[in-house]
Short mmCIF file of C-alpha atoms and ligand atoms in Angstrom, two decimals:
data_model
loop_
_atom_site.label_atom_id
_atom_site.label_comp_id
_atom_site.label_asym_id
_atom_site.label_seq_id
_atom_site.Cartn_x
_atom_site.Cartn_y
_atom_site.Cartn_z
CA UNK A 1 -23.87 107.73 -84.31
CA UNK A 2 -27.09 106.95 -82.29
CA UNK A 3 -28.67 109.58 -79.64
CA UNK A 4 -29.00 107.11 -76.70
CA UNK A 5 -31.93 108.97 -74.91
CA UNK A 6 -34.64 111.32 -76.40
CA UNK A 7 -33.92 114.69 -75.53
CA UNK A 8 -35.68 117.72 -74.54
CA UNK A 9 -38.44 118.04 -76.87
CA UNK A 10 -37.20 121.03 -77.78
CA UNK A 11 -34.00 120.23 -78.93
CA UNK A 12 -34.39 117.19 -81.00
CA UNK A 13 -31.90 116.40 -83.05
CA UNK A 14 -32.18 117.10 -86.96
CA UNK A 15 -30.33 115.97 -90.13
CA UNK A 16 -26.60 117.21 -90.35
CA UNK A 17 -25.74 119.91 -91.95
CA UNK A 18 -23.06 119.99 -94.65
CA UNK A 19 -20.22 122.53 -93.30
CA UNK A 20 -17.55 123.80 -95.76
CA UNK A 21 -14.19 123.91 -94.76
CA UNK A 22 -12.22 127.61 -93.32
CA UNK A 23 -8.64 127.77 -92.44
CA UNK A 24 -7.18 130.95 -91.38
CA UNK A 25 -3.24 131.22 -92.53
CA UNK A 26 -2.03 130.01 -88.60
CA UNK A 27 -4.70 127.20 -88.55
CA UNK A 28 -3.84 126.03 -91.84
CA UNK A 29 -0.87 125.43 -90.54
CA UNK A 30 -1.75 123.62 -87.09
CA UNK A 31 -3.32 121.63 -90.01
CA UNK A 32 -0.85 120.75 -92.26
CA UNK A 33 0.95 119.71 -89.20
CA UNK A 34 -1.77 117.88 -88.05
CA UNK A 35 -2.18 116.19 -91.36
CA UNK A 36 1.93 115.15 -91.80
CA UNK A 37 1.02 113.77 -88.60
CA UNK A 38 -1.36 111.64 -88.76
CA UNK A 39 -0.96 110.54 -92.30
CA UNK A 40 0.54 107.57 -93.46
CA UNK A 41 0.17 107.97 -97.26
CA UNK A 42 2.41 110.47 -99.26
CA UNK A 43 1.41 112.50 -102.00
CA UNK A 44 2.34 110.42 -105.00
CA UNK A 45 -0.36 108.05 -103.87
CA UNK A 46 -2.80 110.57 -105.31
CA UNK A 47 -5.73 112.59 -103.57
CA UNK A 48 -7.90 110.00 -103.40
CA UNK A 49 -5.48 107.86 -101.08
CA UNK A 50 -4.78 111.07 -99.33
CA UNK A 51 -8.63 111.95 -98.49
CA UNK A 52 -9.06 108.06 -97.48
CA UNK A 53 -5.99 107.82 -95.11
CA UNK A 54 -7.10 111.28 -93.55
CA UNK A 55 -10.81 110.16 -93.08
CA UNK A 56 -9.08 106.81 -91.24
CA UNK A 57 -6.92 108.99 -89.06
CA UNK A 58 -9.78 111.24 -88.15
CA UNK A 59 -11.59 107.56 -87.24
CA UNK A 60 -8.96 106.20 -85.69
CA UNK A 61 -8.48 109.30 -83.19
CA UNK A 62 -12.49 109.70 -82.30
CA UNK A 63 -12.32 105.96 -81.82
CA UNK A 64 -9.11 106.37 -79.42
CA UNK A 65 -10.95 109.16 -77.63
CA UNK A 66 -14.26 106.72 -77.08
CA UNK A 67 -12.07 104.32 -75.71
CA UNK A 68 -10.16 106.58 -73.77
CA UNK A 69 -13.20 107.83 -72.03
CA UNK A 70 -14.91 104.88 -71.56
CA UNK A 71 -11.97 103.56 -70.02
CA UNK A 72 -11.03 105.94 -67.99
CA UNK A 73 -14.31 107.69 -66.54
CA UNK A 74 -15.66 105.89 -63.71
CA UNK A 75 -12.09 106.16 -62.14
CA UNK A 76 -11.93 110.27 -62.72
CA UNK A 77 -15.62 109.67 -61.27
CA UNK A 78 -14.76 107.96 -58.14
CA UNK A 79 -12.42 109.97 -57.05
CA UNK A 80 -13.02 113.37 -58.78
CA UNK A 81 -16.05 113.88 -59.21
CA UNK A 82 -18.83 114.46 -61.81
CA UNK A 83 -16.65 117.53 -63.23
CA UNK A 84 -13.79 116.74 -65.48
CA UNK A 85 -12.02 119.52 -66.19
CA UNK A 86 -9.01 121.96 -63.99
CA UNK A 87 -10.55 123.93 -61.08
CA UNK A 88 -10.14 127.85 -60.57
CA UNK A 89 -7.96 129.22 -57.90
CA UNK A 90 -6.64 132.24 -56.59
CA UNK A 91 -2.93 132.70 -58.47
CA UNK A 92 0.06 131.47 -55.69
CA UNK A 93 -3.20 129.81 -53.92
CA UNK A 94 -0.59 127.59 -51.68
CA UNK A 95 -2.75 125.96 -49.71
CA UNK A 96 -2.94 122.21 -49.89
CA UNK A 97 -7.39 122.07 -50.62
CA UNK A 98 -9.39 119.19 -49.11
CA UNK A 99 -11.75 117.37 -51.88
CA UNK A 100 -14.80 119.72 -51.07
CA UNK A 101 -12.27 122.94 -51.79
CA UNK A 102 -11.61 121.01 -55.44
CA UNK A 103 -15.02 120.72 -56.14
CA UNK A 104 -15.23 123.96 -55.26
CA UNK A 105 -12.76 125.16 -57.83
CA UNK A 106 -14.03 123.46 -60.40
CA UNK A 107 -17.53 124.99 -59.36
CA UNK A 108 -15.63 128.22 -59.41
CA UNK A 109 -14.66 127.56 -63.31
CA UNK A 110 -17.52 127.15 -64.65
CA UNK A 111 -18.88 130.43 -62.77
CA UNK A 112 -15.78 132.52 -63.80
CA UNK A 113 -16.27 131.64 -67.30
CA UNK A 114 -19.62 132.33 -67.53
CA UNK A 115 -18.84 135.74 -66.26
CA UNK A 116 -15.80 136.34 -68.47
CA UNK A 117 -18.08 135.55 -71.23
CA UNK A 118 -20.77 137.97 -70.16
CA UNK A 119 -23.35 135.56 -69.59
CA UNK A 120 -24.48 136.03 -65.76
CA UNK A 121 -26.00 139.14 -67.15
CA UNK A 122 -28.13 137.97 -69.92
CA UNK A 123 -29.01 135.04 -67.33
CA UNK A 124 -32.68 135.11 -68.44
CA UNK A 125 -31.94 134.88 -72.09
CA UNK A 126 -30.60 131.74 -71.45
CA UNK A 127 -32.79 128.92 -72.48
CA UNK A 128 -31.19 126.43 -75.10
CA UNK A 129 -27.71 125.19 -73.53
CA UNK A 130 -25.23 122.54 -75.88
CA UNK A 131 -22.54 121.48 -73.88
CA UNK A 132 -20.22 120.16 -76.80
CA UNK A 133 -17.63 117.81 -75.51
CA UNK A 134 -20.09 117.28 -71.74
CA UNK A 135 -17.68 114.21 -70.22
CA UNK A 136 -20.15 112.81 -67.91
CA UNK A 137 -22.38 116.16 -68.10
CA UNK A 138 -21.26 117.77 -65.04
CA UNK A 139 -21.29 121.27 -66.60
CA UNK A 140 -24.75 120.30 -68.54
CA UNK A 141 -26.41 119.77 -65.16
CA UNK A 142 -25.02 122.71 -63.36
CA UNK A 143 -25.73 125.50 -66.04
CA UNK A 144 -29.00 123.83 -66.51
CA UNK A 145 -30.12 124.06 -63.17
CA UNK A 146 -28.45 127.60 -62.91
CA UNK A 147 -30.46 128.83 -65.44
CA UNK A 148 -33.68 126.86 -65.55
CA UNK A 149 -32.72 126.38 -69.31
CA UNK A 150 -32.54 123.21 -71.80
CA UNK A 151 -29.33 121.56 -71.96
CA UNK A 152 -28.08 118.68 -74.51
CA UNK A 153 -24.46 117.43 -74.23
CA UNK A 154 -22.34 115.35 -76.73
CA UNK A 155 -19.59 113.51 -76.36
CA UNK A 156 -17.82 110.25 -78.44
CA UNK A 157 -18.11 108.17 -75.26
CA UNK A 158 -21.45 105.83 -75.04
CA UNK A 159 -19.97 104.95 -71.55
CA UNK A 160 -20.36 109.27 -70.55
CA UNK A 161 -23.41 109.80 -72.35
CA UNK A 162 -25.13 106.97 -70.77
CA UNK A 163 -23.94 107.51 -67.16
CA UNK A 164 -24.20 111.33 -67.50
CA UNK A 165 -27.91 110.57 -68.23
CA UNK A 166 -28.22 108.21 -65.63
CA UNK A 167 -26.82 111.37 -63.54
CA UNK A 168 -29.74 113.78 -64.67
CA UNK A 169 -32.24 111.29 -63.99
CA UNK A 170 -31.18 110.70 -60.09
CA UNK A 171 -31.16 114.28 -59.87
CA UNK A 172 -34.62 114.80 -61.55
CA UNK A 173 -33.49 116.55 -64.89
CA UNK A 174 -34.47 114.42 -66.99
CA UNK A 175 -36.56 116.86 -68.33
CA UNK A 176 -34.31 119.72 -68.59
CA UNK A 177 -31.33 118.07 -70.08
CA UNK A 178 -29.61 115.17 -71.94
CA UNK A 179 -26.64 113.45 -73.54
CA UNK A 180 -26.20 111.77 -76.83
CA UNK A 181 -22.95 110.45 -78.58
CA UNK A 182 -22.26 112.50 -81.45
CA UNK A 183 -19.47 114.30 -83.18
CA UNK A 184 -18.54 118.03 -82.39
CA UNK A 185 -17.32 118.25 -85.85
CA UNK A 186 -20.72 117.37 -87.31
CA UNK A 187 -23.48 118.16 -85.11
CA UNK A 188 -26.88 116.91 -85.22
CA UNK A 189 -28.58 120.35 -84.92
CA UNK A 190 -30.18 122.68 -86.74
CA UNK A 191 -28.82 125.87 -87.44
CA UNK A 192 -29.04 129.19 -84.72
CA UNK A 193 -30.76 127.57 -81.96
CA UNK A 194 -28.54 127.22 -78.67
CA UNK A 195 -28.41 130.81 -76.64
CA UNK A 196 -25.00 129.34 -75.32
CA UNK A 197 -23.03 127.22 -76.66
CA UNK A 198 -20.27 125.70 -74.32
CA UNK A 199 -16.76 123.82 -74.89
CA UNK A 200 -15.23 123.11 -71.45
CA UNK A 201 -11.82 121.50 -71.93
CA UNK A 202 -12.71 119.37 -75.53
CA UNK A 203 -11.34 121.42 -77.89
CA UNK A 204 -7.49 120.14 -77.56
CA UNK A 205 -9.11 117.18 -79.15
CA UNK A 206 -10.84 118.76 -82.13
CA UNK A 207 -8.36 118.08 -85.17
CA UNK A 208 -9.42 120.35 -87.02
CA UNK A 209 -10.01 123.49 -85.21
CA UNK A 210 -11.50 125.30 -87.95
CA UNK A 211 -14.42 123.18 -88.73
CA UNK A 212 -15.07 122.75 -84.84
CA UNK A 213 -15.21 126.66 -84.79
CA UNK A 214 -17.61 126.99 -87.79
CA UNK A 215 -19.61 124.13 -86.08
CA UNK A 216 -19.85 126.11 -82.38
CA UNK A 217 -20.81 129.18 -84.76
CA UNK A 218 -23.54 127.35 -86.66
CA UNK A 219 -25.48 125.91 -84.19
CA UNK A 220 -25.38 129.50 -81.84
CA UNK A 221 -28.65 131.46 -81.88
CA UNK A 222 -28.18 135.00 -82.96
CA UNK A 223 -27.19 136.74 -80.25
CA UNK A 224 -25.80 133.28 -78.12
CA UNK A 225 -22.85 133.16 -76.52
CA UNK A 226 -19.94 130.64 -77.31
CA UNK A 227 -17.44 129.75 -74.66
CA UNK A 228 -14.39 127.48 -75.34
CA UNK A 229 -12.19 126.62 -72.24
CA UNK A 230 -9.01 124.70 -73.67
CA UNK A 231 -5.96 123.64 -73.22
CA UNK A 232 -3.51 125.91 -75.78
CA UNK A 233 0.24 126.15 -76.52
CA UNK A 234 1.57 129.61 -76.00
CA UNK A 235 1.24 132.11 -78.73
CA UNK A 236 3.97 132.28 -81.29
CA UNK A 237 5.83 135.58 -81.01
CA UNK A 238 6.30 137.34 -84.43
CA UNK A 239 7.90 135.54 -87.08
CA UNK A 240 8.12 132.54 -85.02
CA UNK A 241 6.62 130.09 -87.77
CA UNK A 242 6.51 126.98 -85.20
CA UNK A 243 7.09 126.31 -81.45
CA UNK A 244 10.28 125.07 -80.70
CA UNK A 245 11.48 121.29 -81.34
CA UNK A 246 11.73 120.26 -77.86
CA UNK A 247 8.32 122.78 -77.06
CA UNK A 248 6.85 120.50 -79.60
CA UNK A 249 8.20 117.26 -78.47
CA UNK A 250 6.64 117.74 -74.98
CA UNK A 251 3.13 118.58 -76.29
CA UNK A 252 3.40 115.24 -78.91
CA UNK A 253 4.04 113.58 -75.75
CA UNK A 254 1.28 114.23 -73.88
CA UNK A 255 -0.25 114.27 -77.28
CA UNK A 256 -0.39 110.32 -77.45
CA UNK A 257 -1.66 109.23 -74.05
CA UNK A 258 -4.55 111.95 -74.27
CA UNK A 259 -5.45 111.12 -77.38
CA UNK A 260 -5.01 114.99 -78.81
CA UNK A 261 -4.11 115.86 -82.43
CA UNK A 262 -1.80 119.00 -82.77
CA UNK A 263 -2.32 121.81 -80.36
CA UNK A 264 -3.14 125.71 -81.31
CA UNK A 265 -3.25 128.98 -79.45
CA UNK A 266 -5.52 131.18 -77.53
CA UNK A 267 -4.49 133.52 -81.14
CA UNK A 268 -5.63 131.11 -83.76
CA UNK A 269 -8.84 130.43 -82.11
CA UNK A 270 -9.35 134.99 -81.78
CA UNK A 271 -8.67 134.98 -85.49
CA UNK A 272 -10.45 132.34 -86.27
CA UNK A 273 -13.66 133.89 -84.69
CA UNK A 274 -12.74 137.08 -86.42
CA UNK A 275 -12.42 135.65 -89.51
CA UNK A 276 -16.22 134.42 -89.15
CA UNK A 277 -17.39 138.07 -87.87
CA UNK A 278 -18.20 137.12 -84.14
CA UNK A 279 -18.41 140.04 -81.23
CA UNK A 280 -17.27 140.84 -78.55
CA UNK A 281 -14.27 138.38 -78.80
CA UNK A 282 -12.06 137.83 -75.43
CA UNK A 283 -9.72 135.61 -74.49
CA UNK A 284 -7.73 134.79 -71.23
CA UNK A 285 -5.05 132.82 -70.19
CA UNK A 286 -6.05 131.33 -66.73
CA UNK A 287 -2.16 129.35 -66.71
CA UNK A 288 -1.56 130.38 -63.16
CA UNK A 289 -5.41 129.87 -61.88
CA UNK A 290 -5.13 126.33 -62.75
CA UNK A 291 -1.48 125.62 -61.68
CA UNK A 292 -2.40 123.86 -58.39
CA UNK A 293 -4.66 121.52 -60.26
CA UNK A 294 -2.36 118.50 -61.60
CA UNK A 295 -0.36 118.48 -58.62
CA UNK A 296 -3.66 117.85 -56.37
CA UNK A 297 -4.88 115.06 -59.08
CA UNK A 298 -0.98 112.97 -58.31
CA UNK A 299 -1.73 113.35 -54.93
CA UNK A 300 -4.73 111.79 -55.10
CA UNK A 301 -3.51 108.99 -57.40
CA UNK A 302 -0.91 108.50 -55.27
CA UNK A 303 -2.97 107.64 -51.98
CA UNK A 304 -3.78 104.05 -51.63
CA UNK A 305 -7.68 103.97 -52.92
CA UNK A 306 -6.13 106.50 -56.14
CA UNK A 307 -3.67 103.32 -56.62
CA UNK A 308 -5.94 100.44 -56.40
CA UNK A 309 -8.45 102.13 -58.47
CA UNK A 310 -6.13 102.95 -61.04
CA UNK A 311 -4.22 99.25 -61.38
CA UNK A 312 -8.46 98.26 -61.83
CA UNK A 313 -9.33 100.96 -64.03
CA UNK A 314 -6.65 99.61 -67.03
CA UNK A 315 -3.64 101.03 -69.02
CA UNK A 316 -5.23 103.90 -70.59
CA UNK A 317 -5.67 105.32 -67.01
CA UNK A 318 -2.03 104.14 -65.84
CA UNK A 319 -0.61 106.16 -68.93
CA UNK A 320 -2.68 109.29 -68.51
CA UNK A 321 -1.49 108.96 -64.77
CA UNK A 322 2.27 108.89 -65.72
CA UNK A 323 1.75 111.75 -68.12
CA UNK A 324 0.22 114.45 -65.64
CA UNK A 325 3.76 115.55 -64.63
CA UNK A 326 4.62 116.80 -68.19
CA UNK A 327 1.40 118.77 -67.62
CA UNK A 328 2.79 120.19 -64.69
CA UNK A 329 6.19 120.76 -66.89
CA UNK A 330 4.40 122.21 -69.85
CA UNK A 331 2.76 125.03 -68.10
CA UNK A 332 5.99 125.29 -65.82
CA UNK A 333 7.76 126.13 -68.84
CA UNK A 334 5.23 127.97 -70.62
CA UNK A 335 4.46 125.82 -73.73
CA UNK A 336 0.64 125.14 -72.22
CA UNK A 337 -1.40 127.75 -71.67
CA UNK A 338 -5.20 127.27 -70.03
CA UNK A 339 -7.19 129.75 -72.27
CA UNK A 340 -10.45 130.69 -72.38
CA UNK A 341 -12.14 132.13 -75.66
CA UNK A 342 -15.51 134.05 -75.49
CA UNK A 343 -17.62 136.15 -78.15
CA UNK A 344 -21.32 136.71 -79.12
CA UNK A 345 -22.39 135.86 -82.43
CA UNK A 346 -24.02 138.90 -84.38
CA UNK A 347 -28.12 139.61 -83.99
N1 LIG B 1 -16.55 119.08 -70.60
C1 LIG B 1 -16.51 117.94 -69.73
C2 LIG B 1 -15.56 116.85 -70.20
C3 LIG B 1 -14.16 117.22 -70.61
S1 LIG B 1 -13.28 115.77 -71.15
C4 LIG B 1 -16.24 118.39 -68.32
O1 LIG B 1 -15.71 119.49 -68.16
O2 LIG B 1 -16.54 117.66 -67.39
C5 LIG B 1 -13.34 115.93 -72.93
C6 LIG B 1 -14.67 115.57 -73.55
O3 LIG B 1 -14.64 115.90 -74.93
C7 LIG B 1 -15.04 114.07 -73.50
O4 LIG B 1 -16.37 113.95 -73.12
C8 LIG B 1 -14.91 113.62 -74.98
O5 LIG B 1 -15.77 112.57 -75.37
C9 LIG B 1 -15.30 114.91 -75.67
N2 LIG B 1 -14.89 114.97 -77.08
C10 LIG B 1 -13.65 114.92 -77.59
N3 LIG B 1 -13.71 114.99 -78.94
C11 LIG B 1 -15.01 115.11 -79.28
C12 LIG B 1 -15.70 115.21 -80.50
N4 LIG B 1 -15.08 115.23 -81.67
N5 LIG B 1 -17.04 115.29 -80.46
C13 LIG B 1 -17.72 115.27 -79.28
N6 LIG B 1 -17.11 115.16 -78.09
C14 LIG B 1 -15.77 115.08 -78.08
#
C-alpha cells in the first residue's frame, strides 16, 4: 500500500518488518474462532489451502473495511464531526447535549485517556505520535497540536487518509503531522520510535489481536506509551470457555455491517501485554461513560438532514444506521464493554 503524502521528515516510513506470530491461550482462541469463521476451506484440503483461504479472508475484510470507510466518512463528517469515535460523559449524564456538548465529549475522550494512561505528565516527552487506525485524523491533529509533537496516522481508507490530510493542511499542520494508508498489522516503521502510540476505537477490527499487539509494541520507543480504546465483549467469568450463544449471536450481528472479525476482552488484551513484559498495565471499562453516545447518533440520523444524507451516502451507511440499536442492546445487556488498555513499554 502507497503513503499518499510525504510525512514528517522525521518519521518516514521504512521497510516492514517481519513480525512472528504470539497467541496467549484466550487469544488463541478468539482466533480459532475467528479462523472457523472466516474460513471456507476445511482441513482435508491441506495447509496450503488453509494458509491461502485465510490470507483471502484477511483481504477480503481490510478490503470491506476500505470500502466501508470510504463509503461512509463524509456522512459521519457532515454531521459528526472530524472525531469518529464515542464521547465521554459523566455516568447517568441525562441530559439531552447540543452538537457543541458532543464534540465536547469526544474532546473529553481523548483527554481522559491520555490521563488514564499517564501521559499528561510526561507531556514534554512526547514528540513522535502514530495514531494507528486515525479515521479522518481527528485524534492525530488534536494530540499533535496538544503536544507540539510529530504525528503520522494510518488507516485502510485512501478516502480518510486523503481528506484527513487535506484537514492538516487547512489547519496549517502540514508540517507536524500526516496520514498514509497502511496496515496496522504490518506497519511501515522502524522499530522503537513513537513516544505514544495510540489506537482509538480500531482495534475491534484487528483480526488478529495478537499480531496487532506485538505490532503497537514494536514500533513504541522505550519508555512510550501505548493506548488502545476499543470496543470489547465482557470478560468471561471462570471456566466460562465462550460467551453465550445468543451473547455471541448479537456481537456476529453487528459483526457484519461493521465489518469486525471476532471480538475479545479488556482481559485478553492485559494478558496479552503481560505476556510481552509491558508496565504499568491498566485497563478500564468506560461502558456507562459512553452509554449516551448511540442514542444521540439515532437522533441525529433521524432528523431530516441525518435522513437525506444518509439515503445519499449509500447502503453501507443505511446498514450501519439500522445496526446502532444492537449497540445500544449490547452494552444494555452487558455483552459490549468500552475498554480502555494502557501500559509503558520497558526503558
Ligand atoms: N481513530 C479514529 C477512527 C476510528 S474508525 C477516530 O477516533 O476518529 C476505525 C479506523 O480504523 C478507520 O480509520 C479504519 O480504516 C481503521 N482500521 C481498521 N483496520 C485497520 C487496519 N488493519 N490497519 C489500519 N487501519 C485500520
Amino acid at each position: 500500500m502507497k503513503a499518499t503524502l510525504a510525512p514528517p521528515s522525521s518519521l518516514i516510513s521504512l521497510p516492514r518488518h517481519k513480525v512472528s506470530s504470539l497467541r496467549s491461550p484466550s487469544l488463541l482462541l478468539q482466533s480459532q474462532r475467528l479462523s472457523s469463521a472466516l474460513m471456507t476451506t476445511t482441513a482435508t484440503r491441506g495447509s496450503v489451502a488453509v494458509t491461502a483461504a485465510a490470507t483471502s479472508s484477511a483481504e477480503a475484510l481490510r478490503e470491506g473495511i476500505a470500502e466501508f470507510y470510504n463509503e461512509t466518512s463524509g456522512l459521519w463528517e457532515e454531521i459528526w464531526g472530524d472525531h469518529m469515535h464515542h464521547g465521554f460523559y459523566d455516568p447517568d449524564s441525562s441530559v439531552q447535549l447540543s452538537d457543541s456538548g458532543h464534540r465536547e465529549a469526544q474532546i473529553r475522550m481523548i483527554e481522559e485517556s491520555l490521563r488514564f494512561a499517564g501521559v499528561t505528565e510526561e507531556e514534554k516527552k512526547i514528540k513522535r505520535v502514530v495514531d494507528v487506525g486515525c479515521g479522518i485524523g481527528g485524534s492525530s491533529r488534536y494530540i499533535a497540536s496538544k503536544f507540539g509533537a510529530e504525528c503520522i496516522g494510518i488507516t485502510l481508507s485512501p478516502v480518510q487518509a486523503k481528506r484527513a490530510n487535506d484537514l492538516a493542511a487547512a489547519q496549517s499542520l502540514s508540517h507536524k503531522v500526516s496520514f498514509q494508508v497502511a496496515d496496522a498489522l504490518d506497519q511501515p516503521f522502524e522499530d522503537g520510535i513513537f513516544d505514544l502510540v495510540w489506537s482509538m476505537e480500531s482495534g475491534e477490527h484487528m483480526p488478529d489481536k495478537a499480531k496487532f499487539v506485538k505490532e503497537l509494541v514494536r514500533v513504541t520507543a522505550p519508555g512510550g506509551r501505548i493506548i488502545i480504546v476499543t470496543w470489547c465483549h465482557r470478560n468471561l467469568s471462570q471456566g466460562e470457555e465462550a460467551l453465550q450463544p445468543w451473547e455471541q449471536n448479537l456481537l456476529d450481528r453487528i459483526c457484519k455491517t461493521f465489518y469486525l472479525p471476532a471480538w475479545c476482552s479488556t482481559s485478553d488484551y492485559v494478558e496479552l501485554l503481560q505476556s510481552l513484559s509491558l508496565q504499568d498495565i491498566k485497563c478500564a471499562d468506560w461502558s456507562e461513560n459512553v452509554a449516551p453516545f448511540w442514542p444521540a447518533v439515532i437522533r441525529t440520523a433521524l432528523t431530516w438532514k441525518g435522513l437525506v444524507s444518509l439515503l445519499r451516502s449509500g447502503m453501507k451507511s443505511i446498514k450501519g444506521a439500522l445496526t446502532m440499536p444492537l449497540m445500544i442492546e449490547g452494552y444494555k445487556k452487558g455483552v459490549i464493554k468500552f475498554g480502555i488498555i494502557a501500559c509503558q513499554k520497558p526503558l
